XYZ file of C-alpha atoms in Angstrom:
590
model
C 26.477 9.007 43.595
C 27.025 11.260 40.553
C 24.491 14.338 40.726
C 22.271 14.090 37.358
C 20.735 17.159 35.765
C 18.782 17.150 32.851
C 21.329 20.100 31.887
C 24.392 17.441 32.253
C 23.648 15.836 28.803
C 25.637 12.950 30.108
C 24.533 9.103 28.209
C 24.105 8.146 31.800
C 21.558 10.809 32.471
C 19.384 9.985 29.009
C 19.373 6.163 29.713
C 18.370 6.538 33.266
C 15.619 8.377 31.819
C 14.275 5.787 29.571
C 14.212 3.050 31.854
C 12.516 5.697 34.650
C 9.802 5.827 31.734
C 9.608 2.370 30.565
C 9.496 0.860 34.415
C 7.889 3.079 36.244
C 4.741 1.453 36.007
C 5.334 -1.977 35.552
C 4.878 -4.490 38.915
C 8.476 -5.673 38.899
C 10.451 -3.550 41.396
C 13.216 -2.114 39.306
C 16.866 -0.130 40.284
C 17.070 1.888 37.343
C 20.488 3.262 38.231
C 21.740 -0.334 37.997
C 19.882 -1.567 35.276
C 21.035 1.546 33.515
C 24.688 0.946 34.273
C 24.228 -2.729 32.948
C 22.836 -1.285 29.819
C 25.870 0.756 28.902
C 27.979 -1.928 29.855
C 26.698 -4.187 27.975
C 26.919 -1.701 24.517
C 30.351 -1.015 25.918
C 29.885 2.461 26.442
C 31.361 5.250 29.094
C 28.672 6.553 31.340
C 30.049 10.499 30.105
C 30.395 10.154 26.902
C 29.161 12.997 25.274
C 26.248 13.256 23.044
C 26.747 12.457 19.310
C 25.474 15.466 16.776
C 21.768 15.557 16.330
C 19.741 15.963 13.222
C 21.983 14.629 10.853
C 21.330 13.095 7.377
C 23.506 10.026 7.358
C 22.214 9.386 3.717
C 22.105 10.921 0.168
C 20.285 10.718 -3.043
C 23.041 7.819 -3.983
C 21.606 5.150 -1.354
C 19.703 2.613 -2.193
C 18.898 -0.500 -0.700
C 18.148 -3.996 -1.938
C 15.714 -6.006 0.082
C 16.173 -9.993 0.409
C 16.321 -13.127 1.731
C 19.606 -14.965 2.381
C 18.530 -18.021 0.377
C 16.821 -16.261 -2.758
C 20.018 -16.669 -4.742
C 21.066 -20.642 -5.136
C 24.528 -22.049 -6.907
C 25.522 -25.232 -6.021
C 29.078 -25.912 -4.339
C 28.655 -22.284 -2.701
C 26.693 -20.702 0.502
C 23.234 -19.054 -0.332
C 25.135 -15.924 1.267
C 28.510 -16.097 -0.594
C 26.203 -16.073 -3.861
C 24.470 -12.988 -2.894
C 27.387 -11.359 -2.425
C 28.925 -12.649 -5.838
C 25.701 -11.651 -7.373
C 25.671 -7.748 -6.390
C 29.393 -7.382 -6.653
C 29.192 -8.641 -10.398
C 25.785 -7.032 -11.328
C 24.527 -4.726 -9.189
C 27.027 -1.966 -11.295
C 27.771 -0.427 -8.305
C 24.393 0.896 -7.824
C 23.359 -0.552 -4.738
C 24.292 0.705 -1.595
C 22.870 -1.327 1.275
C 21.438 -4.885 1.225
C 18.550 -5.642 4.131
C 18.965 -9.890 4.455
C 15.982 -10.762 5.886
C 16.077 -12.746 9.004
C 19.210 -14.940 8.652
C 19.163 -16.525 12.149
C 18.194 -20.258 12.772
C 14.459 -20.568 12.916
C 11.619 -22.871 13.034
C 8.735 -21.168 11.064
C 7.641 -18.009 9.267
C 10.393 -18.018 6.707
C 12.833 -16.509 9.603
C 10.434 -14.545 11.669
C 10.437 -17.269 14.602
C 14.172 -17.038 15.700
C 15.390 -19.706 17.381
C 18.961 -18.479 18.085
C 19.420 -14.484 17.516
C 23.174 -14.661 18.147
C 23.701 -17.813 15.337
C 23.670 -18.088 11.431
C 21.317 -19.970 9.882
C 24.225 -22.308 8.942
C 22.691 -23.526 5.792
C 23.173 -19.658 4.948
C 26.619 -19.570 5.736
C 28.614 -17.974 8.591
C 29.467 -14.433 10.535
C 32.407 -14.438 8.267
C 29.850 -14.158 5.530
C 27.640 -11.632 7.045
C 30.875 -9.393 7.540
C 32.259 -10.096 4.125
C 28.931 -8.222 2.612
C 28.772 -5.515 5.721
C 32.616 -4.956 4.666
C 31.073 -3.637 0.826
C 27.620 -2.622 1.499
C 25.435 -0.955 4.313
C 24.233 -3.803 6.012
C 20.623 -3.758 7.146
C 19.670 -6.742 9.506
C 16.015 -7.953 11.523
C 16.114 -7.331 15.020
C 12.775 -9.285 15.531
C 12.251 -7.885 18.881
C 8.678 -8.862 19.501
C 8.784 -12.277 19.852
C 10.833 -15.556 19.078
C 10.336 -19.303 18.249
C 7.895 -21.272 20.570
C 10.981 -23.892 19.942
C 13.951 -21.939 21.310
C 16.165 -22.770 24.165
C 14.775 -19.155 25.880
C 10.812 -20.605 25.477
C 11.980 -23.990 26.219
C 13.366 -23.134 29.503
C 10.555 -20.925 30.381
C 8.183 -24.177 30.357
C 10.832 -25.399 32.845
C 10.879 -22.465 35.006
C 15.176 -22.402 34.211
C 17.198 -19.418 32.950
C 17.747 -18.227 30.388
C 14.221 -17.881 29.327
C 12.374 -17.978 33.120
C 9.937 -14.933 32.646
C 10.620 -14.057 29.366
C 7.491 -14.519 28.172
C 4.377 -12.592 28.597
C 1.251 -14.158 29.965
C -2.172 -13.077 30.835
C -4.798 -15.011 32.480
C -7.659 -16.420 30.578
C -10.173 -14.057 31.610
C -7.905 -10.997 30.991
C -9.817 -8.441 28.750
C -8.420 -8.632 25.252
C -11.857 -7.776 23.567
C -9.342 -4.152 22.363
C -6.491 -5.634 20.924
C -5.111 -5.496 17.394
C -3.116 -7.984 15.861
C -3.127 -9.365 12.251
C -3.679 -12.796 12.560
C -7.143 -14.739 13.102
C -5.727 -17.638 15.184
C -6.280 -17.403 19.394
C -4.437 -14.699 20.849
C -3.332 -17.067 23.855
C -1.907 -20.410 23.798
C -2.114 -22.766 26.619
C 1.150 -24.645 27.875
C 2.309 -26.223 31.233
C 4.329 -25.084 33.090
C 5.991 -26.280 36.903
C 4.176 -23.557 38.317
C 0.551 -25.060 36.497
C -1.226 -24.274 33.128
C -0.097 -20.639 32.053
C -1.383 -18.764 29.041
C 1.390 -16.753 26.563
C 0.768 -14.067 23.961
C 0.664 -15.214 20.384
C 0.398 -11.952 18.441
C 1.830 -13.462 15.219
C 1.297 -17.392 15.514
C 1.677 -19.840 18.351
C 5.361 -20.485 17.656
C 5.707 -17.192 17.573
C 5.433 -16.398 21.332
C 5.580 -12.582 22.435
C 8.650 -11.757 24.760
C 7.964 -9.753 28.480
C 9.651 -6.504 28.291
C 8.274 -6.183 31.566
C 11.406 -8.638 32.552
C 14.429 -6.038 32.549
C 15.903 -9.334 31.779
C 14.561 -9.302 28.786
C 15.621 -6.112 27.661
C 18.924 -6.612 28.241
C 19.272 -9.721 26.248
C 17.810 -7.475 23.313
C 20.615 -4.871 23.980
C 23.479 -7.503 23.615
C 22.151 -8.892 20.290
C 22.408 -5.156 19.125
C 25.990 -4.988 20.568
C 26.812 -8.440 19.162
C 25.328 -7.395 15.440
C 27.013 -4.221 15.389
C 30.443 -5.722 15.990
C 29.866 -8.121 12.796
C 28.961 -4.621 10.826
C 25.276 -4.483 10.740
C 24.738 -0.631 10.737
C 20.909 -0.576 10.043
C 18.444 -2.330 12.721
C 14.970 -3.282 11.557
C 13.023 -3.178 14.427
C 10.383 -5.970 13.479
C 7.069 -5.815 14.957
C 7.945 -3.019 17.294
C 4.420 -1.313 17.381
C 3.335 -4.810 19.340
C 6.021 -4.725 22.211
C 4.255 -3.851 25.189
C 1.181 -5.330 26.491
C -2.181 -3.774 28.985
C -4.962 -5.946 28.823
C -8.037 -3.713 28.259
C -5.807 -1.681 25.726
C -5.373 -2.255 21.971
C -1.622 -3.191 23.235
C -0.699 -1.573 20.137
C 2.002 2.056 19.736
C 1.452 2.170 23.886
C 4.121 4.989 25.031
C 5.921 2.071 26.800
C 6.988 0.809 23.315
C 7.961 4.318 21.781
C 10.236 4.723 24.803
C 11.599 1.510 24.444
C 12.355 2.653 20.877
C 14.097 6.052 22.448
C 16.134 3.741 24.148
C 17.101 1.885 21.374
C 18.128 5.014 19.449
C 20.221 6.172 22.171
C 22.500 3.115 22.502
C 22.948 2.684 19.255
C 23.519 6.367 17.904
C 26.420 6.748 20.901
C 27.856 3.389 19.851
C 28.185 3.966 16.311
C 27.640 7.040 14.945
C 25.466 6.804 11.408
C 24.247 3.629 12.600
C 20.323 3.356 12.116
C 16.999 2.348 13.019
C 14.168 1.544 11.128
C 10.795 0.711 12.666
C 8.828 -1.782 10.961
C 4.861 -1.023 11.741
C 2.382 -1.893 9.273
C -0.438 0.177 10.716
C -2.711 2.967 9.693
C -0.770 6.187 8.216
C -0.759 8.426 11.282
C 0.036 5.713 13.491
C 2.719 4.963 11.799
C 4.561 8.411 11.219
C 4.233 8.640 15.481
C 7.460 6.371 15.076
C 9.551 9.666 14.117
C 9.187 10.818 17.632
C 10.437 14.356 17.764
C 13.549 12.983 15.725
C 14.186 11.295 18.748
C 12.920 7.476 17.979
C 13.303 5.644 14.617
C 15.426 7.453 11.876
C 13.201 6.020 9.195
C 10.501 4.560 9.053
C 8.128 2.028 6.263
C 6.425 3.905 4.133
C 3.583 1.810 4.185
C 0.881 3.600 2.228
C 2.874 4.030 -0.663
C 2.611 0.009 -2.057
C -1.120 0.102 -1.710
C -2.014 3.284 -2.791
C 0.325 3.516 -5.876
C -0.729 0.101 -7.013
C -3.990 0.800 -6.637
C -3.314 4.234 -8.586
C -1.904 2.055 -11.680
C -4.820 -0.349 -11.683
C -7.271 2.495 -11.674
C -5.891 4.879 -14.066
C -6.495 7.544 -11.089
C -4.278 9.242 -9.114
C -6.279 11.303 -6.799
C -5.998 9.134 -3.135
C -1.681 8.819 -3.948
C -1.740 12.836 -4.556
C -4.158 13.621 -1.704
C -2.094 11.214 0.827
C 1.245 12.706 -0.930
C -0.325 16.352 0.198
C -0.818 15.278 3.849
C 2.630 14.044 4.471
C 4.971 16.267 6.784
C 7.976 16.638 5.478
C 11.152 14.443 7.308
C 13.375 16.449 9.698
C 16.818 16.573 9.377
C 18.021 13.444 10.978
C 14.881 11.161 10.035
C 13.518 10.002 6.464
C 11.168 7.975 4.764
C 12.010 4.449 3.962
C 10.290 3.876 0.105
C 8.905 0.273 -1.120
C 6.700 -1.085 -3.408
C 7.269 -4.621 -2.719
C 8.790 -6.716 0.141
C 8.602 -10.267 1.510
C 5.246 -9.842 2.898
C 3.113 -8.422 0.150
C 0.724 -5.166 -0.198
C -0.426 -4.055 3.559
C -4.238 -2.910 3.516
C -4.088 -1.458 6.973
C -2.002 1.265 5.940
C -4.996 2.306 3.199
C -7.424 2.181 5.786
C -9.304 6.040 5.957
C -7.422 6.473 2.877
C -9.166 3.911 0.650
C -12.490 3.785 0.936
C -14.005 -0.135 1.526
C -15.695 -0.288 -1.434
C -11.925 1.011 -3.408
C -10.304 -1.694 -1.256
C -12.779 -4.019 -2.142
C -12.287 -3.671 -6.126
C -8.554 -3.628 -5.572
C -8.512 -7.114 -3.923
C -10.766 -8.344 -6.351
C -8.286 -6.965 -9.352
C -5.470 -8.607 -7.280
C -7.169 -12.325 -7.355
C -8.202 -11.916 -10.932
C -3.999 -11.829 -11.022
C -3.564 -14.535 -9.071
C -2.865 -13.135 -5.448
C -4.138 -14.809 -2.538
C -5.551 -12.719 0.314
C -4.462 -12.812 4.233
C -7.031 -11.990 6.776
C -6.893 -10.262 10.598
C -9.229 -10.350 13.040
C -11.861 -7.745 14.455
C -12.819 -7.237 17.459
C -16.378 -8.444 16.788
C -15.577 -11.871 15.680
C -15.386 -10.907 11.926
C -12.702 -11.144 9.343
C -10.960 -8.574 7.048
C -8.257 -8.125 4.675
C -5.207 -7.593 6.004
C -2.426 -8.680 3.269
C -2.491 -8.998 -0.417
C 0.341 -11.629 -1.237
C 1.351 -11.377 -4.999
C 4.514 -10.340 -6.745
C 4.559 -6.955 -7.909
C 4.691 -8.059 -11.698
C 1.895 -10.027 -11.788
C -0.128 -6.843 -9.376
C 0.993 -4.887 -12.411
C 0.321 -6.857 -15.067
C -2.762 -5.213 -15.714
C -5.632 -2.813 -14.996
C -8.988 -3.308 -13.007
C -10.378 -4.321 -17.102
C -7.763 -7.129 -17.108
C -4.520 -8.192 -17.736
C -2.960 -6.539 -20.930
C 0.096 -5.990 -22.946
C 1.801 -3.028 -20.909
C 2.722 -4.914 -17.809
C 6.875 -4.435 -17.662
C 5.987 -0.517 -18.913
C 3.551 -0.330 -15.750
C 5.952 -2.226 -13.303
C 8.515 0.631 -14.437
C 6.646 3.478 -13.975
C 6.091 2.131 -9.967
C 9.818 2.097 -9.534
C 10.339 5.814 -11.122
C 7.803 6.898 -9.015
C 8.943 5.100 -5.888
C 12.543 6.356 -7.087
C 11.903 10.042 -7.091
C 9.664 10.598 -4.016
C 11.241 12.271 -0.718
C 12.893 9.547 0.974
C 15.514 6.427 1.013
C 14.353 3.724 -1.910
C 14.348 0.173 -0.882
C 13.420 -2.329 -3.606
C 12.966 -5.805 -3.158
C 14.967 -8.130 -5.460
C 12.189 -9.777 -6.591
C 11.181 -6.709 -7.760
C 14.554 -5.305 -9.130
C 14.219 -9.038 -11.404
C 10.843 -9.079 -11.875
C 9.687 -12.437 -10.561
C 6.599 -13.798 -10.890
C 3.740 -15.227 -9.090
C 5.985 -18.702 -7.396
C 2.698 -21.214 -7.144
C 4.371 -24.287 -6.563
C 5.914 -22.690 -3.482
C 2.694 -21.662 -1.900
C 1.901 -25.268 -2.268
C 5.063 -26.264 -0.764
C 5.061 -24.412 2.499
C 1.074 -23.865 2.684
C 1.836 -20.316 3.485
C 0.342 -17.619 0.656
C 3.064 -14.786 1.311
C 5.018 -17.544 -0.036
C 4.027 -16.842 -3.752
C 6.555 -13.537 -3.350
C 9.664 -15.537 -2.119
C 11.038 -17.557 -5.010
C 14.135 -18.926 -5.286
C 16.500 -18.408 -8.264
C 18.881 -21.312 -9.230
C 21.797 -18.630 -10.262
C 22.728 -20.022 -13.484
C 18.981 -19.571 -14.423
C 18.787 -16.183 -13.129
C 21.777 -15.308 -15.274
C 20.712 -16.557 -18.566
C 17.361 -14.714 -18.274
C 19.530 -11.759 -17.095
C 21.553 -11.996 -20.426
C 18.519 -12.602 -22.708
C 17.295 -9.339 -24.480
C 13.775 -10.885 -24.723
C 13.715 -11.682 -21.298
C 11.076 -9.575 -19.146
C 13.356 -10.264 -16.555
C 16.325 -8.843 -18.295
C 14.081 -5.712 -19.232
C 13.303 -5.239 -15.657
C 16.897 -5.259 -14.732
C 18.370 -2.696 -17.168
C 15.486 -0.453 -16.798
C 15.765 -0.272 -12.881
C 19.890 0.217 -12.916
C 18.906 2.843 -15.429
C 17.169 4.589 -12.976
C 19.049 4.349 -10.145
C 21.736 5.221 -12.313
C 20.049 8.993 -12.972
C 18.661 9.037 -9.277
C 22.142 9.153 -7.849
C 23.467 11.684 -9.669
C 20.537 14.317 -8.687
C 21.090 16.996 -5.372
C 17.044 17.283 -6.111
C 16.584 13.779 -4.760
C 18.425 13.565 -1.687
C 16.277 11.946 0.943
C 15.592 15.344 2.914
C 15.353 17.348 -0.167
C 11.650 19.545 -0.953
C 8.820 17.855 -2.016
C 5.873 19.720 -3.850
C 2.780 18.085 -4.880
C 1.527 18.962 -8.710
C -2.133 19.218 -9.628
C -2.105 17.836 -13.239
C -5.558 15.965 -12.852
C -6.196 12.627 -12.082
C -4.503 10.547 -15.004
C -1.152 12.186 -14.646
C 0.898 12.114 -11.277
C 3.302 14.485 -10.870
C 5.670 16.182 -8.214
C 8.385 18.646 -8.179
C 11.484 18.134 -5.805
C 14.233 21.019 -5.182
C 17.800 20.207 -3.913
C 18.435 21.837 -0.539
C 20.973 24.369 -1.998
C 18.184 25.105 -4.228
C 20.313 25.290 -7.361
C 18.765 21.831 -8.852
C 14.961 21.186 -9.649
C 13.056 18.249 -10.919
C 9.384 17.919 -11.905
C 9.008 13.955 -11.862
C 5.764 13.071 -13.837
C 4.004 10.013 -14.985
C 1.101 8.805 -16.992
C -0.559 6.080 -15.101
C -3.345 5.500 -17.329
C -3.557 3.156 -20.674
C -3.799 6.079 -23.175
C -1.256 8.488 -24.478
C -1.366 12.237 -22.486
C -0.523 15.683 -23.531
C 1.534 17.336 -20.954
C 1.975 21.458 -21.457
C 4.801 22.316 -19.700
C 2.851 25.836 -19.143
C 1.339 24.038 -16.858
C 4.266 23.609 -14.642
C 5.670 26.689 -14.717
C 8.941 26.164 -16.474
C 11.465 29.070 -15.973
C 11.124 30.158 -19.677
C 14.793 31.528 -19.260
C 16.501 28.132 -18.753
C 16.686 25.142 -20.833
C 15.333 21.833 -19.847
C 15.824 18.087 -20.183
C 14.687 15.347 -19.440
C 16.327 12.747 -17.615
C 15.405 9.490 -18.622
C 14.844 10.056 -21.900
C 17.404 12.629 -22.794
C 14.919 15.122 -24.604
C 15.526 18.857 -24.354
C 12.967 21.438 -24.014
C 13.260 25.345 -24.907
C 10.093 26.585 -24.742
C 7.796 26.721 -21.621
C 4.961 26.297 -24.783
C 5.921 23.373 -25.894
C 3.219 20.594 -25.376
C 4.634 16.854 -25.345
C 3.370 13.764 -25.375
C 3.159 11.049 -22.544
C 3.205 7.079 -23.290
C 0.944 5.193 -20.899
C 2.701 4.541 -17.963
C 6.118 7.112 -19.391
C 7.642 8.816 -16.384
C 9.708 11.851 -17.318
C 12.230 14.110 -14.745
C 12.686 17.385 -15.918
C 14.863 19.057 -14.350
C 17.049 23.116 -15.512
C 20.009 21.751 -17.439
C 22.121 23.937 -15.309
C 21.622 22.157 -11.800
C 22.347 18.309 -12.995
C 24.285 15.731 -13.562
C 23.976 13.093 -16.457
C 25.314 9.665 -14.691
């Protein structure tokens, strides 16, 4: 047998050491050094390979990443994915560099979310051919939903049958098992009764009862996860959303929620994937409290990004309130990304605005106002359970533009102004920008298809006929059109600046509570930016005394184009303007 040291540095050696970690306590009898063997196998990869380089930045200030389903975009005569494609080949300007399509796999509820085959495509949605067409132009993001799968799949179906695959996939608990501790975001019963050959067993529902929580306790199990990463990666996926992930393992009398079984599982993950593809990615998905959340870093050793998920909450909140002070006082606690990891920046997605993530950062009563502002919109409100019996917010579900389309005193005139300054702000902060395309074409509140599915995250997942899309694309009157151009113009500056590479400095400025500023420097330090914004209704002075302009260079102003020669000079700030000053020196003009 080959003699392992930790010294060796062989892939061998690091995945014998995961699943030493993950199964070391579990009641299954496990032969790591064959399980381990199967593992690399199954990613097709030589037990001495050596290790890839570490801490490296496999992005820049030019990435960029839309966020959406396969099906948003709908022409008739074509495949839902064939149109996306069309659509940011033809208007995307070349500004996009990755696309995340949402779960694309057959499934039976949850809008994709309860996969019923992992290794199909939806065929309504088109074909592999399709999924590699787009991974052949753009950095293709895809769900690995890892957590769980459809109550109605062959693997759950066979389960209730006691056959393979799918025999002990599943996990169970009995019914007097203590779960008084565990978190989850749904109100519904944690376990669902079935029948089974071997009697009445009870399964894990974190999400919803056909949404049954897979046994990584089953090595099986693991290894079927493994070959859907190998299978994705040869059809050019390169970015893995690990959906969920913070659920994965299971201890009755435990909040079964981050346990170090999952973060190793995670390690694992990262391992196979960084030795089979070099640049390829991981992004953990966990929609939990701030400091919970950044644990998903590791020691640059789990995810390489992960959700910013205080950011959508706490900067819409900011723009509702005219008040900046919880977004700068979170922005002030955030470490810094080591080389090799970065943030992953949204606004928006599919789901809507995560309250979990304000929680200790909001205070109830903030939270309180903020849902109430959100309703007065039209937003519907999603709900999780406590341990006590109660009921709190969980989920604001609402398109951004309607969130935005006014302040705590109403709904007003400013709305596509205010929906802009999110994105510059969202743009220009330390990280990777995703942006959902609902966002990026400013769709509104979709009522009629809340009442369709009877689901309220449904009011942020349209669907555009494309012909419509494009004429209210081509109308200059069109909010939607404004949205558009204003966006592209953005990302159009963004990719151009070394100051706003992912990994480059972030400083937090103290300009009071009405205007929100920051100051980034590229890593060379030859290029800085001070990105500022008004987020209240009125007009603002800014003195750029006040930010300590080099009086010996000359300035400008990116968006806008404005030059400044004078460290004295005092100018004036629209409600909701956004202005990136950077030396004239150390930038590019796209």
């Amino acid at each position: 047998m080959l003699q392992r040291t930790p010294e060796t540095g062989l892939l061998l050696d690091k995945v014998l050491h995961h699943v030493e970690a993950i199964y070391h306590d579990t009641p299954t009898v496990v032969d790591y050094d064959t399980l381990a063997k199967e593992l690399l196998d199954i990613m097709r990869l030589d037990e001495l390979a050596p290790a890839p380089p570490q801490y490296v930045n496999h992005w820049s200030q030019r990435d960029a990443i839309v966020i959406t389903y396969g099906d948003t975009l709908l022409r008739e005569g074509e495949v839902p994915l064939a149109t996306l494609k069309s659509f940011l080949d033809d208007y995307s300007d070349g500004l996009v560099t990755g696309v995340h399509i949402l779960p694309f796999y057959p499934w039976s509820s949850d809008d994709g979310f309860a996969v019923l085959d992992y290794s199909s495509v939806n065929e309504f949605l088109g074909s592999w051919e399709d999924i590699s067409a787009i991974a052949g132009e753009y950095d293709l993001m895809a769900d690995l939903v890892i957590n769980h799968c459809s109550g109605r799949s062959l693997w759950f179906e066979n389960f209730l049958q006691d056959k393979s695959p799918g025999k002990g996939y599943f996990y169970t608990a009995l019914p007097d098992a203590d779960i008084s501790a565990v978190v989850r975001p749904r109100t519904s019963e944690l376990l669902r009764e079935v029948e089974t050959p071997e009697g009445t067993r009870y399964v894990w529902c974190t999400f919803s009862h056909d949404q049954v929580d897979l046994d990584f306790r089953n090595p099986e199990v693991l290894k079927q996860m493994v070959s859907i990463v190998r299978l994705y990666l040869d059809n050019g996926v390169r970015i893995f959303r690990l959906d969920a992930v913070a659920f994965l393992w299971k201890i009755p009398g435990t909040t079964c929620l981050n346990l170090e079984e999952t973060h190793e599982v995670v390690r694992l993950f990262r391992t196979l994937v960084e030795y089979a593809v070099p640049g390829a990615l991981l992004i953990t998905e966990t929609n939990i409290p701030n400091r919970e959340n950044l644990s998903y870093f590791g020691n640059a050793n789990e995810a390489h990004c992960v959700y910013n998920f205080s950011l959508p909450p706490l900067l819409v909140n900011t723009l509702v309130t005219g008040n900046c002070r919880h977004l700068k006082t979170w922005m002030m606690s955030m470490p810094p990304a080591q080389n090799g990891t970065a943030y992953f920046n949204f606004v928006a997605s599919h789901d809507g605005i995560g309250l979990r993530p304000a929680e200790g950062l909001l205070s109830d009563e903030e939270l309180e106002e903020l849902v109430t502002t959100m309703r007065r919109f039209g937003g519907h409100v999603s709900f999780r359970a406590l341990e006590d019996g109660q009921s709190k917010p969980y989920e604001i579900n609402i398109s951004l533009f309607d969130a935005l389309q006014g302040t705590t005193a109403g709904p007003d005139s400013r709305a596509v102004d205010r929906f802009i300054c999110a994105h510059a702000i969202m743009l220009a902060l330390e990280g990777i920008p995703g942006i959902y395309i609902h966002s990026l074409l400013g769709t509104r509140n979709d009522y009629q298809r809340v009442e369709h599915s009877g689901q309220y995250r449904s009011i942020n997942r349209h669907q555009w006929e494309y012909d419509v899309l494009i004429e209210e694309l081509e109308r200059e009157d069109s909010s939607h059109a404004q949205v558009f151009a204003r966006i592209k113009a953005l990302l159009a500056v963004r990719r151009q600046q070394a100051a706003f590479h992912p990994n480059a400095t972030q400083f937090t400025l103290h300009l009071g509570d009405a205007l929100f500023g920051f100051w980034r420097q590229s890593m060379d330090r030859r290029q800085g930016i001070f990105c500022i914004s008004n987020i209240s209704r009125e007009p603002l002075p800014l003195s750029l005394s006040d930010i300590n302009l080099i009086g010996t260079q000359e300035w400008v102003d990116l968006i806008g184009g404005e030059h400044y020669h004078s460290r004295e000079e005092v100018i004036e700030l629209a409600p909701y303007q956004t202005v990136w000053i950077t030396n004239a020196a150390g930038h590019d003009l796209p």
